[in-house]
Short mmCIF file of C-alpha atoms and ligand atoms in Angstrom, two decimals:
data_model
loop_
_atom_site.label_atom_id
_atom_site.label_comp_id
_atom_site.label_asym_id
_atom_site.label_seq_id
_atom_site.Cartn_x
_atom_site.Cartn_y
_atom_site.Cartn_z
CA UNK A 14 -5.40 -21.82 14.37
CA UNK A 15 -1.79 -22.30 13.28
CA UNK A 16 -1.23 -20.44 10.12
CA UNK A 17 0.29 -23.10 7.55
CA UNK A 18 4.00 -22.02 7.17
CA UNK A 19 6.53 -22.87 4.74
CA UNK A 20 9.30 -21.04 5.15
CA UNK A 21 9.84 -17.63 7.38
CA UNK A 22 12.06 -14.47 6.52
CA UNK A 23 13.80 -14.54 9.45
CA UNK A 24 14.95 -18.64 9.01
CA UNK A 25 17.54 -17.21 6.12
CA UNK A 26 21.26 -17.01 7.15
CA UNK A 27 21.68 -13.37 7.89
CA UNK A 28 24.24 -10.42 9.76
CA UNK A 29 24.42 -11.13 13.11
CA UNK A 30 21.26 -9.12 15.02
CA UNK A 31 23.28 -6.31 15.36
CA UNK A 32 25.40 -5.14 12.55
CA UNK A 33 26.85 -2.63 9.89
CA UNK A 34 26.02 -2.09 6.23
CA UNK A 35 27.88 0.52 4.12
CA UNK A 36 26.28 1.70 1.05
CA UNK A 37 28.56 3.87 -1.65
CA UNK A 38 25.67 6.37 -2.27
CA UNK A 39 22.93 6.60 0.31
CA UNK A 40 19.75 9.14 0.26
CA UNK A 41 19.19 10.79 3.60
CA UNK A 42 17.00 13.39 4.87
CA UNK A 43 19.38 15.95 3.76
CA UNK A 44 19.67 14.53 0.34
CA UNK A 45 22.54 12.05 -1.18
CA UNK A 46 25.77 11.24 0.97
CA UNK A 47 28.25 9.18 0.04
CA UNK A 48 30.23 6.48 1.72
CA UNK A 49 27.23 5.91 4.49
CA UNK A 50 27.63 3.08 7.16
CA UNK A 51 24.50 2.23 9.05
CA UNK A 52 24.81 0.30 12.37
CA UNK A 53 21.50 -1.74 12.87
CA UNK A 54 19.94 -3.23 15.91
CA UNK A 55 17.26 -5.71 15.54
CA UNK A 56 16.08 -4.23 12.51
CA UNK A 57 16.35 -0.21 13.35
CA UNK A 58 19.46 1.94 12.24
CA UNK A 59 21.21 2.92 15.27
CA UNK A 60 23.97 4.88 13.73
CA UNK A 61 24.04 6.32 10.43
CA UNK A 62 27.85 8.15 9.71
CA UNK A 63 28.82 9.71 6.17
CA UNK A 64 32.15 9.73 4.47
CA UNK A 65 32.59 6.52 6.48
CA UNK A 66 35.22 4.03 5.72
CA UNK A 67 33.94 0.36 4.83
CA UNK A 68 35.82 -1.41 8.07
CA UNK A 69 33.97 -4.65 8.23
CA UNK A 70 30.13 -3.42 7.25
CA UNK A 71 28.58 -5.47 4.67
CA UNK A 72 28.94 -4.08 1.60
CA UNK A 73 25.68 -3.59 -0.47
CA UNK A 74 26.43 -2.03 -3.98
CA UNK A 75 24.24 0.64 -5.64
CA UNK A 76 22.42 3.64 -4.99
CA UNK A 77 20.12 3.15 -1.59
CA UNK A 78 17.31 4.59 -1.37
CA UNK A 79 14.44 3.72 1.39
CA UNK A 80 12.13 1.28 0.51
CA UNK A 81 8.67 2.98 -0.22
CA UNK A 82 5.32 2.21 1.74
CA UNK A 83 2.82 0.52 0.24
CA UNK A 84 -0.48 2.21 2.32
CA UNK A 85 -3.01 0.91 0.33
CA UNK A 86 -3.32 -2.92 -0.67
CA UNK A 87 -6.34 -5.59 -1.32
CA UNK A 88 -3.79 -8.13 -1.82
CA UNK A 89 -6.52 -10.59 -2.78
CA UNK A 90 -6.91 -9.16 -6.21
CA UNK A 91 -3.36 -9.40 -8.06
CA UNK A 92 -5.16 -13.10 -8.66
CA UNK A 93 -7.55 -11.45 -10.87
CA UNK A 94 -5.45 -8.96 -12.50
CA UNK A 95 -5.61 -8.85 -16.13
CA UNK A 96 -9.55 -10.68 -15.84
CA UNK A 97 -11.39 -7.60 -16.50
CA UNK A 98 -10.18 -6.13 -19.37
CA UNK A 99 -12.96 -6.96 -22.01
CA UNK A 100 -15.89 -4.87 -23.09
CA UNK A 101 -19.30 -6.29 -20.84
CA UNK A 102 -22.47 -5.26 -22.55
CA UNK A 103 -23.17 -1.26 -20.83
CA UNK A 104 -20.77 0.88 -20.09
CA UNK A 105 -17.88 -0.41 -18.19
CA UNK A 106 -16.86 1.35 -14.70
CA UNK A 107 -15.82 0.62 -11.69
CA UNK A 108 -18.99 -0.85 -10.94
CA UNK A 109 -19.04 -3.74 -13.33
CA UNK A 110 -14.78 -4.34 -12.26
CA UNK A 111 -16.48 -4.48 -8.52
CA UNK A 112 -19.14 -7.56 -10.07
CA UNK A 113 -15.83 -9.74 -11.59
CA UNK A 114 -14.05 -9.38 -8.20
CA UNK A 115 -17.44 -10.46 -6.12
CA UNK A 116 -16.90 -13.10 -8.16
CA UNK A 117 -13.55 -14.10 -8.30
CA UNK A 118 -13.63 -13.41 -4.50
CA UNK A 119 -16.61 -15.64 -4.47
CA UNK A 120 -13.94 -19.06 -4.25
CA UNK A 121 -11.18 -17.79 -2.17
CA UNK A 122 -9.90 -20.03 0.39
CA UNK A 123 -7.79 -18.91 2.90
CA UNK A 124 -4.95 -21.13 1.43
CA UNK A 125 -6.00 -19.09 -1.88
CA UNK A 126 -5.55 -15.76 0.44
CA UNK A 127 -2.03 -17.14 1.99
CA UNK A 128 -0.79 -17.95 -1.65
CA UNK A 129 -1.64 -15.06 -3.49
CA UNK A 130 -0.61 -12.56 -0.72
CA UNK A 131 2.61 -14.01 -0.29
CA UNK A 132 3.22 -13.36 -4.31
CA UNK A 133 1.89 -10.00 -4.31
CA UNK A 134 4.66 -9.04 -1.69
CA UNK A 135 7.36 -10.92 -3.04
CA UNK A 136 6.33 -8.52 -6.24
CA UNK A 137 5.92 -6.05 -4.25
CA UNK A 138 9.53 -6.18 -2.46
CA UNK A 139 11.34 -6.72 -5.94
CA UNK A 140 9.81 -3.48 -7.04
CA UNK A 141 11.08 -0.86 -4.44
CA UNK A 142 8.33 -1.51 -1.57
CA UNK A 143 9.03 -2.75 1.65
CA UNK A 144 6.35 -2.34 3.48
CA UNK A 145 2.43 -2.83 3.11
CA UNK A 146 -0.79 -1.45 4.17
CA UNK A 147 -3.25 -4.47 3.88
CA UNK A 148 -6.86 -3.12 3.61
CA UNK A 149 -8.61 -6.67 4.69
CA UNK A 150 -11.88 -7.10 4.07
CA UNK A 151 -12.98 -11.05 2.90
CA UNK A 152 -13.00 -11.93 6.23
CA UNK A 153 -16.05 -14.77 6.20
CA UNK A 154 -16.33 -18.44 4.40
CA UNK A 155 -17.66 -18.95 0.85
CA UNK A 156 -21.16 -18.81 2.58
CA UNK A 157 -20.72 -15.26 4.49
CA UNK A 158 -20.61 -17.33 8.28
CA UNK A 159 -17.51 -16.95 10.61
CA UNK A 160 -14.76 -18.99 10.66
CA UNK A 161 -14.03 -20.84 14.02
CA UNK A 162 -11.32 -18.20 14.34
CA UNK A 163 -12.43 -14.67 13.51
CA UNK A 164 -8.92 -13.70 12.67
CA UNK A 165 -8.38 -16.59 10.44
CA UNK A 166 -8.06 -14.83 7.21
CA UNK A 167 -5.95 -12.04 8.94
CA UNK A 168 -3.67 -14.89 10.08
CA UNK A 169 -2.91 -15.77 6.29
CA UNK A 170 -2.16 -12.15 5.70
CA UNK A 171 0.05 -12.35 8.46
CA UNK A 172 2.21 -15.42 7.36
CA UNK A 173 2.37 -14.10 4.38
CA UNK A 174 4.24 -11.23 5.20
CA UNK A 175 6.04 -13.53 7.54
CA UNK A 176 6.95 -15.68 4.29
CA UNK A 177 7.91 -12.54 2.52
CA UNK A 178 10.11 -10.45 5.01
CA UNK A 179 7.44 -7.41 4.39
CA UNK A 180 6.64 -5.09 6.73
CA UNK A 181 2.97 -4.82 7.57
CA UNK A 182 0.46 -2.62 9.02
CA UNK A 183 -2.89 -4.46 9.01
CA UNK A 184 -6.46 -2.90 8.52
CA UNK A 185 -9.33 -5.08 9.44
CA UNK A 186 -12.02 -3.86 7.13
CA UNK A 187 -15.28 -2.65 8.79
CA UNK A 188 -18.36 -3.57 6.32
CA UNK A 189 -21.60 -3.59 7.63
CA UNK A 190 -23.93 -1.69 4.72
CA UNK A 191 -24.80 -2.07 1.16
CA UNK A 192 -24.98 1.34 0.42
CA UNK A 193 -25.82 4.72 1.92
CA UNK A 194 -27.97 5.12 5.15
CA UNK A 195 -27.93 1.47 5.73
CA UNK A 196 -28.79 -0.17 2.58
CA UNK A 197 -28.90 -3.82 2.94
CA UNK A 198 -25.77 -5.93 1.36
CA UNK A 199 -25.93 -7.42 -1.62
CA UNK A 200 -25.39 -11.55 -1.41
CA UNK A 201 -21.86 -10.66 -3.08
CA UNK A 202 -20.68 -8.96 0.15
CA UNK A 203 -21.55 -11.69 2.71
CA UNK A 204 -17.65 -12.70 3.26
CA UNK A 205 -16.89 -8.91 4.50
CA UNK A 206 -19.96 -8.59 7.00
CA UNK A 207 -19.47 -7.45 10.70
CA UNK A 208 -21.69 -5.61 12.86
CA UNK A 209 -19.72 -3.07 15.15
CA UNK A 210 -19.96 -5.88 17.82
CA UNK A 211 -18.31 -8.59 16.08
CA UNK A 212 -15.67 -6.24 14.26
CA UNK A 213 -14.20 -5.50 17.60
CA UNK A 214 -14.00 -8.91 18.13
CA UNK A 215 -12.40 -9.30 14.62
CA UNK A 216 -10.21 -6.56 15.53
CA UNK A 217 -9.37 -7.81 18.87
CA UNK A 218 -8.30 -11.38 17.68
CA UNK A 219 -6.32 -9.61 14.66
CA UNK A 220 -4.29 -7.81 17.49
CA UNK A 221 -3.33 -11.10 19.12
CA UNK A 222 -2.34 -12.59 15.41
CA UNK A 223 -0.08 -9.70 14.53
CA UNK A 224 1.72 -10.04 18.00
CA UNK A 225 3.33 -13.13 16.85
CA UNK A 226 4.64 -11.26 13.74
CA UNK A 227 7.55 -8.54 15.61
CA UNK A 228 6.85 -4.69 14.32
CA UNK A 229 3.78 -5.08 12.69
CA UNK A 230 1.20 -2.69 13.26
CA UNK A 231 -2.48 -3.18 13.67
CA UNK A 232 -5.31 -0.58 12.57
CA UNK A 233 -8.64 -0.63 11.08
CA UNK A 234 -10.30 0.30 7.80
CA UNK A 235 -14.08 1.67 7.84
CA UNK A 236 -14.44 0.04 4.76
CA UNK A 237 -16.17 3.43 3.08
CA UNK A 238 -18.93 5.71 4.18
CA UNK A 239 -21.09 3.20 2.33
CA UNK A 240 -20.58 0.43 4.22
CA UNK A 241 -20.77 2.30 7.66
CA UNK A 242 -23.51 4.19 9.49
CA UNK A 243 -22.67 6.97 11.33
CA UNK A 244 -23.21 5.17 14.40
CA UNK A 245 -20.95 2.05 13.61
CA UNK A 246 -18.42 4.35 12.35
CA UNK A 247 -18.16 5.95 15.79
CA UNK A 248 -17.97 3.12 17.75
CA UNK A 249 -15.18 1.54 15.89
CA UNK A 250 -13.29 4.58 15.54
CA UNK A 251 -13.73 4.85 19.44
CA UNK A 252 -12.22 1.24 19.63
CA UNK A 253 -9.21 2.09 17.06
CA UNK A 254 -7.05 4.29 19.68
CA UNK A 255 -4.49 5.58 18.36
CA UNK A 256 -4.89 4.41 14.91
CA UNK A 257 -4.37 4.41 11.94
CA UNK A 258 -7.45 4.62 10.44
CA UNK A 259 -7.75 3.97 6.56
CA UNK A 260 -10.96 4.66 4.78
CA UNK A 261 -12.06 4.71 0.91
CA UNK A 262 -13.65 7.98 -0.33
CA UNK A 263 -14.72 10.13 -3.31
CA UNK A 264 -13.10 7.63 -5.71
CA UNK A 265 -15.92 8.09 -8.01
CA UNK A 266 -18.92 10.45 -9.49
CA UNK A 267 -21.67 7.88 -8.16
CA UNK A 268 -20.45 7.40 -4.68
CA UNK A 269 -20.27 11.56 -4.35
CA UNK A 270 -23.73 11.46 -5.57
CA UNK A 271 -25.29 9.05 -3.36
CA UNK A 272 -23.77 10.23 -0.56
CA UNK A 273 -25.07 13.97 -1.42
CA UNK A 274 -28.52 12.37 -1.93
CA UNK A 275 -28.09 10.59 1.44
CA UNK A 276 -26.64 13.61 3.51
CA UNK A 277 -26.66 16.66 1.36
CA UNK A 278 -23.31 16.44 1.51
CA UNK A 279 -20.40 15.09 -0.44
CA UNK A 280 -18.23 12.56 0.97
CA UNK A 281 -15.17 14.54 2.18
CA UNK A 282 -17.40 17.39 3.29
CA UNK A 283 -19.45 14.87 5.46
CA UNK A 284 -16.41 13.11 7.10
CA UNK A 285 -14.86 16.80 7.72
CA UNK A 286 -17.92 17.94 9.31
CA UNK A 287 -18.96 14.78 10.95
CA UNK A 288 -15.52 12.70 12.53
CA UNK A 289 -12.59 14.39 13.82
CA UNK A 290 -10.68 13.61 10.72
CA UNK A 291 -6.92 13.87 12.18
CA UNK A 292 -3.03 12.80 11.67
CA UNK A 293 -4.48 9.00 12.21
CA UNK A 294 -6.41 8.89 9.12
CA UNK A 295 -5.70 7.97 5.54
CA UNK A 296 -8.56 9.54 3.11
CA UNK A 297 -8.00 6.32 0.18
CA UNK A 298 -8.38 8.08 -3.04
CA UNK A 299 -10.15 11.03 -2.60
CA UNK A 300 -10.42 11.94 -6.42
CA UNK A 301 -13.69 14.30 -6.38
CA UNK A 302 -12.60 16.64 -4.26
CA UNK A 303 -13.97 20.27 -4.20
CA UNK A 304 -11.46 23.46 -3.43
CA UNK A 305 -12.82 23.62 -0.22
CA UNK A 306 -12.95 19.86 0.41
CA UNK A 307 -9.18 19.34 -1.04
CA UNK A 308 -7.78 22.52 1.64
CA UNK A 309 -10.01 21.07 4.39
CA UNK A 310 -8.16 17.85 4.15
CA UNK A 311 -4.68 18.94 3.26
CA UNK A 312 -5.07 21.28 6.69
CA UNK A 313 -6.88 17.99 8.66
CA UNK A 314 -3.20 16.54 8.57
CA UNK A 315 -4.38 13.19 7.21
CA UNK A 316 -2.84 11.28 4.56
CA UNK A 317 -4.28 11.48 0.55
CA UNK A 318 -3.93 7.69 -0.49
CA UNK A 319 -3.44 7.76 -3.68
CA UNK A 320 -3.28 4.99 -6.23
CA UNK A 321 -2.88 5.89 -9.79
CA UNK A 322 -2.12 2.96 -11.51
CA UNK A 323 -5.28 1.47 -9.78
CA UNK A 324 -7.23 4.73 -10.42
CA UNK A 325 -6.28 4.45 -13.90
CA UNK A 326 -7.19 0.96 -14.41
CA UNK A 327 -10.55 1.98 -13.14
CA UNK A 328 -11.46 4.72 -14.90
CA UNK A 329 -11.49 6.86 -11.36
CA UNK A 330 -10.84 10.64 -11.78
CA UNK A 331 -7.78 12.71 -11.09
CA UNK A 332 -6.93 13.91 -8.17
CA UNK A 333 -6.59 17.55 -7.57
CA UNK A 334 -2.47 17.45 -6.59
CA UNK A 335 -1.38 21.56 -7.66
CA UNK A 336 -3.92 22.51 -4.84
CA UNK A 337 -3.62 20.06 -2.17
CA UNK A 338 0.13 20.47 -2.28
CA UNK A 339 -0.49 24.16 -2.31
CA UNK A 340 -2.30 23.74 0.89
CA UNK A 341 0.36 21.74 2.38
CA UNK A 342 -1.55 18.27 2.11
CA UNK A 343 0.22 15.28 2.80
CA UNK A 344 0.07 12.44 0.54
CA UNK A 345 1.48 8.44 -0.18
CA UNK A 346 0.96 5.72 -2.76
CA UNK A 347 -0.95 2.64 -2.69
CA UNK A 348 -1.01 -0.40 -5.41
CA UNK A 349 -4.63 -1.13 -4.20
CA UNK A 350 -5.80 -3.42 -6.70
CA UNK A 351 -2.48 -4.96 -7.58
CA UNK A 352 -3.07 -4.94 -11.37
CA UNK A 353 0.77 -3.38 -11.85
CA UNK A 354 2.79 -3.66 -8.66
CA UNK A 355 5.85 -1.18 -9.23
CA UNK A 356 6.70 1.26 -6.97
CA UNK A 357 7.92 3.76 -9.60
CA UNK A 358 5.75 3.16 -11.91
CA UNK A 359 2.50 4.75 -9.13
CA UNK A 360 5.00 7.64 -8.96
CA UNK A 361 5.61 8.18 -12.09
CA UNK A 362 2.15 7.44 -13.30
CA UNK A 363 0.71 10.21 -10.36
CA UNK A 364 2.81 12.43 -12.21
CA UNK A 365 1.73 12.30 -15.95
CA UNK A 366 -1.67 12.14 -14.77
CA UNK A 367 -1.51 15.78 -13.21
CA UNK A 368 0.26 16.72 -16.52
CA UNK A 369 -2.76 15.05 -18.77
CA UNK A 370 -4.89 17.06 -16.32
CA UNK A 371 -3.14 20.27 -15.77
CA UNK A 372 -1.25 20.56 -19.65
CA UNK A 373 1.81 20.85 -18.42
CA UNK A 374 4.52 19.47 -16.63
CA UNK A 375 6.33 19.48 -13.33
CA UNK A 376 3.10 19.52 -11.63
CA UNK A 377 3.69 18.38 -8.32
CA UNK A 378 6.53 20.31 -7.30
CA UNK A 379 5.93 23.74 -6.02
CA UNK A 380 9.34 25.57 -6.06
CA UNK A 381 11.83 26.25 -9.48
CA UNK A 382 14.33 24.42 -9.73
CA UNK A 383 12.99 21.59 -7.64
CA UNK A 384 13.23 17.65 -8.68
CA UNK A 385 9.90 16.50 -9.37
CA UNK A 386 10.81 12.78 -8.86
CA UNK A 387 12.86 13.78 -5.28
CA UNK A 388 9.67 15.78 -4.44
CA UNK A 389 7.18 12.96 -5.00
CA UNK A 390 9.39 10.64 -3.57
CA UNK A 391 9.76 12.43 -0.47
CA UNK A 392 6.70 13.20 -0.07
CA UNK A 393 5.58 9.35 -0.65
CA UNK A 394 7.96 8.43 2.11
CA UNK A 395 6.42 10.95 4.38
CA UNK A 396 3.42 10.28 3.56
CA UNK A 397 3.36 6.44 3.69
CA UNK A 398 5.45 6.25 6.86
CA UNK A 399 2.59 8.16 8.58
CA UNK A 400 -0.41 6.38 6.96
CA UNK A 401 1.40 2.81 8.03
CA UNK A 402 2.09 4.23 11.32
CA UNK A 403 5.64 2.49 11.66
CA UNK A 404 9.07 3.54 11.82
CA UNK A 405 9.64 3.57 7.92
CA UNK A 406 10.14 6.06 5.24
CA UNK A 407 14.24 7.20 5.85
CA UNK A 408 17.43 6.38 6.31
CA UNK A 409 17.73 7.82 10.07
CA UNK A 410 18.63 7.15 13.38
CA UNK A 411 15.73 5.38 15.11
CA UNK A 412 13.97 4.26 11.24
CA UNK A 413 13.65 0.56 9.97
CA UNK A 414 16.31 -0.51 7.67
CA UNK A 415 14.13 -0.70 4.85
CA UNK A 416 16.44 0.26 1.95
CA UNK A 417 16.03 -0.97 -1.89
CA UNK A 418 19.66 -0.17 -3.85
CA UNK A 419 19.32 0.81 -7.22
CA UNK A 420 21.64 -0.75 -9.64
CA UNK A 421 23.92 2.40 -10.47
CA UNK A 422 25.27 0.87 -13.62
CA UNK A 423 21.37 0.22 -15.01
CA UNK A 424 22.20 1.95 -18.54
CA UNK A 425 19.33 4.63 -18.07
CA UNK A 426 21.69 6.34 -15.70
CA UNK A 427 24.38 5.95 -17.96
CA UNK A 428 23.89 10.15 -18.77
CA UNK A 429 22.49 10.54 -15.02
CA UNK A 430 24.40 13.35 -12.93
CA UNK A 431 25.40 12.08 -9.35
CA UNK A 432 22.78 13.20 -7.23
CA UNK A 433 19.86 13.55 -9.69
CA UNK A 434 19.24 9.72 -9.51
CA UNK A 435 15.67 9.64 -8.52
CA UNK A 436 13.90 11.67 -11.38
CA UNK A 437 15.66 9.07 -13.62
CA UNK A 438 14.36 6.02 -12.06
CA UNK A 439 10.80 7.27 -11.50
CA UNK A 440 10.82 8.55 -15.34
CA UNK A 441 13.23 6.01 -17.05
CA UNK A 442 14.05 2.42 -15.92
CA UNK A 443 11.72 1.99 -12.77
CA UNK A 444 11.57 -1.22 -11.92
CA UNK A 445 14.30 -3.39 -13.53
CA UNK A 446 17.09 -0.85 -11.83
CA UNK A 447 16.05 -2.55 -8.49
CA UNK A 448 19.07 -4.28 -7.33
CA UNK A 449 18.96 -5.31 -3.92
CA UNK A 450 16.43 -4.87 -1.41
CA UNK A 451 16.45 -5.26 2.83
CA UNK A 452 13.86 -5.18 5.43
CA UNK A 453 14.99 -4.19 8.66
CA UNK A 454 18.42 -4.77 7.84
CA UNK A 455 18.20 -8.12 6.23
CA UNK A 456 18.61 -8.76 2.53
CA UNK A 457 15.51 -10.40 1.04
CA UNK A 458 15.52 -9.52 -2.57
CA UNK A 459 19.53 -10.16 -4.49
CA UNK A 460 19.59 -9.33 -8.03
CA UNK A 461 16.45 -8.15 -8.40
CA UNK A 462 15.14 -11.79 -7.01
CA UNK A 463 13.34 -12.60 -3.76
CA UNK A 464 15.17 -15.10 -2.46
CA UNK A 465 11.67 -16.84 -1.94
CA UNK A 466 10.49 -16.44 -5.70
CA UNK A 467 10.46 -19.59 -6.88
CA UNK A 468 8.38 -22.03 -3.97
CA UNK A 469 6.11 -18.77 -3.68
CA UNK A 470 5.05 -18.25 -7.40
CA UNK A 471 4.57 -21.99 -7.94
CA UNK A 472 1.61 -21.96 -5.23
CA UNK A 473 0.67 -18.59 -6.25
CA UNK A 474 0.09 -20.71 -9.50
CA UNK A 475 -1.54 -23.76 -8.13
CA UNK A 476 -3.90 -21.37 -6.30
CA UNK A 477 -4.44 -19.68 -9.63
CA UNK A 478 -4.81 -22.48 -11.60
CA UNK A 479 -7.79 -23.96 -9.19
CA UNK A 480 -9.38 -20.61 -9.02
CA UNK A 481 -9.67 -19.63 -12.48
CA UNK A 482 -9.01 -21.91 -14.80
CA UNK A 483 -11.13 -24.82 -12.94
CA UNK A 484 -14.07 -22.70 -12.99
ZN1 ZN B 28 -9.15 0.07 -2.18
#
């Protein structure tokens, strides 16, 4: 199918394909540098020179930082954000959240999918990310059967980022199981059902959609080791190549104790064991970690996806950051459920969380003296780049041009010493000190604006308006 389109990133009047930007302040690998020019070539920074003069680059004011990947992302739910915030009748968990999104999910159509994904990245690139990690997993109709075109829902992610300008790495969602073992599903899960067979399929048809989309990257998501056997896990991780591979685990108390009641093992432990857990994977969450678990997968050279605003909304756990760092565990940030999309604000939020934890501060930096928002930051970049497997993360010689420039004259740096410009965003101003933002070299966001906000929100709110308040 043709994916309805309305408008497309690359329609906007932009720099010729190849050309120059010069930024005042610029953070590279080697820390800030002023007077930076960047020559790009369709979309990657071919030249990067400090203490440059402005010649004729195009000048983009403020402090530029690169854009942040987003590795973990059910784009689906920012529709329901803010819909599961009163007291049910039990105990709320993450368990009784999971029943309100069967059921929002319940009505999605892929026009519902297209609209609401296309929001969540135009919220998304206004608050510091630039590229996306889409963890898909509705991939049936209403009633749980195919669509004519397997890759149909994947094809709305993919105009959506189209729409958008984002960059995207895109994880067809493996769910075959209920539970542990091979428990049957529950009627609630009949949109995200695939048996290894059909998966590859899935996964072969999402390949040929994200072709039409330049740079975007294609991996898969076992959705988590409940919704896999052993078997099907193999077999799709034989199909995946060379990744990535995304997968949820350990994100809470129940799930470590079904899966030890299962196995005998907890969920970390059994993947360790089990699957040749390497630099392809992304461990989502991975909260309940033992000491052994947490150095087993810091030395594994996978990725920690973390998402603490998510984590926090849901009641999760903390994860154990002072000894995974120690270890020399690699981690990113995800927005996951989409409740708060702000790129700072997961930072920022990962880091008073080890503090509530730990009492005390500074907790995820290891050496004195260090910035804790530089550290975090880096290590996000890092971290992300890896987990999206794309050419993102820094301002360097063969990297995307995904920068977001901070508005230096945002009054929370008014006291800010040149150079120490990151631990006051994270802590201070976050999001509204997001100036301008560019995906592989173009501008898409001005002023804090995407320069698609206005036709996107008002079908993000048609969508909403059918889905919720209609029902
Ligand atoms: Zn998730």
């Amino acid at each position: 199918m043709t994916p309805q389109k309305t408008h497309n990133a690359s329609d906007r009047k932009q720099p010729a394909a190849g050309h120059k930007l010069f930024f005042d302040h610029a953070f590279l690998p080697n820390g800030w540098a002023r007077n930076v020019r960047l020559s790009v070539v369709d979309g990657i920074i071919a030249n990067v020179e400090i203490d440059a003069e402005r010649g004729d680059s195009t000048y983009v004011k403020g402090l530029a930082l690169p854009g942040l990947p987003n590795l973990h992302c059910h784009t689906f739910q920012r529709g329901m954000a803010g819909l599961s915030e009163r007291r049910g009748a039990g105990n709320d968990s993450f368990w009784t959240w999971r029943d309100v999104m069967y059921r929002f999910l319940g009505r999605l159509s892929p026009d519902d999918v297209e609209a609401i994904a296309a929001y969540a990245y135009v919220e998304m690139l206004e608050q510091g990310f630039t590229s996306v990690a889409e963890f898909h997993y509705v991939h049936h109709d209403i009633d749980g059967s195919p669509y004519a075109d397997l890759a149909e829902m994947a094809s709305r992610i993919v105009a959506a980022a189209s729409a958008t300008g984002i960059g995207l790495t895109l994880l067809p969602a493996l769910y075959n199981y209920g539970g542990f073992g091979g428990v049957a599903p529950a009627a609630g899960q009949r949109r995200f059902l695939n048996d290894p067979d059909r998966f590859l399929r899935l996964l072969e048809g999402t390949r040929a959609v994200a072709a039409t989309l330049p740079s975007t990257a294609v991996g898969i998501a076992p959705h988590s080791l409940r919704a896999v056997t052993p078997a099907s896990l193999r077999t799709v991780v034989q199909g995946a190549g060379a990744g990535p591979i995304h997968i949820h685990v350990a994100e809470h108390v129940k799930e470590v104790e079904d899966c030890i009641a299962w196995s005998g093992r907890r969920p970390v432990e059994w993947l360790m064991e089990n699957i040749s857990v390497d630099q392809r994977w992304c461990l989502i969450h991975a909260t309940h970690m033992t000491a052994d678990e947490t150095r087993a997968l810091a030395h594994s050279g996978a990725v920690a996806g973390l998402c603490p605003i998510t984590e926090a909304s849901l009641g999760d756990g903390i994860f154990n950051g002072p000894d995974f760092l120690a270890a020399g565990g690699r981690f990113g940030l995800g927005t996951d459920s989409n409740i708060e999309i702000d790129a700072a604000g997961e930072l920022r939020l990962l880091e008073y969380s080890q503090r509530l934890g730990n009492r005390g501060r500074n907790i995820m930096t290891t050496k004195p003296g260090e910035s804790t928002g530089e550290r975090l930051f880096v290590e996000a970049l890092a971290g992300g780049a890896q987990a999206l497997a794309r050419p993102v993360g820094a301002i360097a010689i063969g990297r995307r041009a995904d920068i977001v420039a901070l508005d230096a004259e945002h009054t929370s740096f008014a006291t800010t010493r040149a150079g120490h410009w990151l631990d006051s965003w994270i802590f201070v101003p976050g999001r509204p000190a997001v100036q301008t933002v560019l995906v592989g070299g173009k501008i898409v966001v001005e002023e804090g604006r995407h320069w698609q906000n206005e036709a996107i929100t008002v079908r993000y709110r048609a969508a909403l308006a059918r889905l919720v308040n209609d029902s």
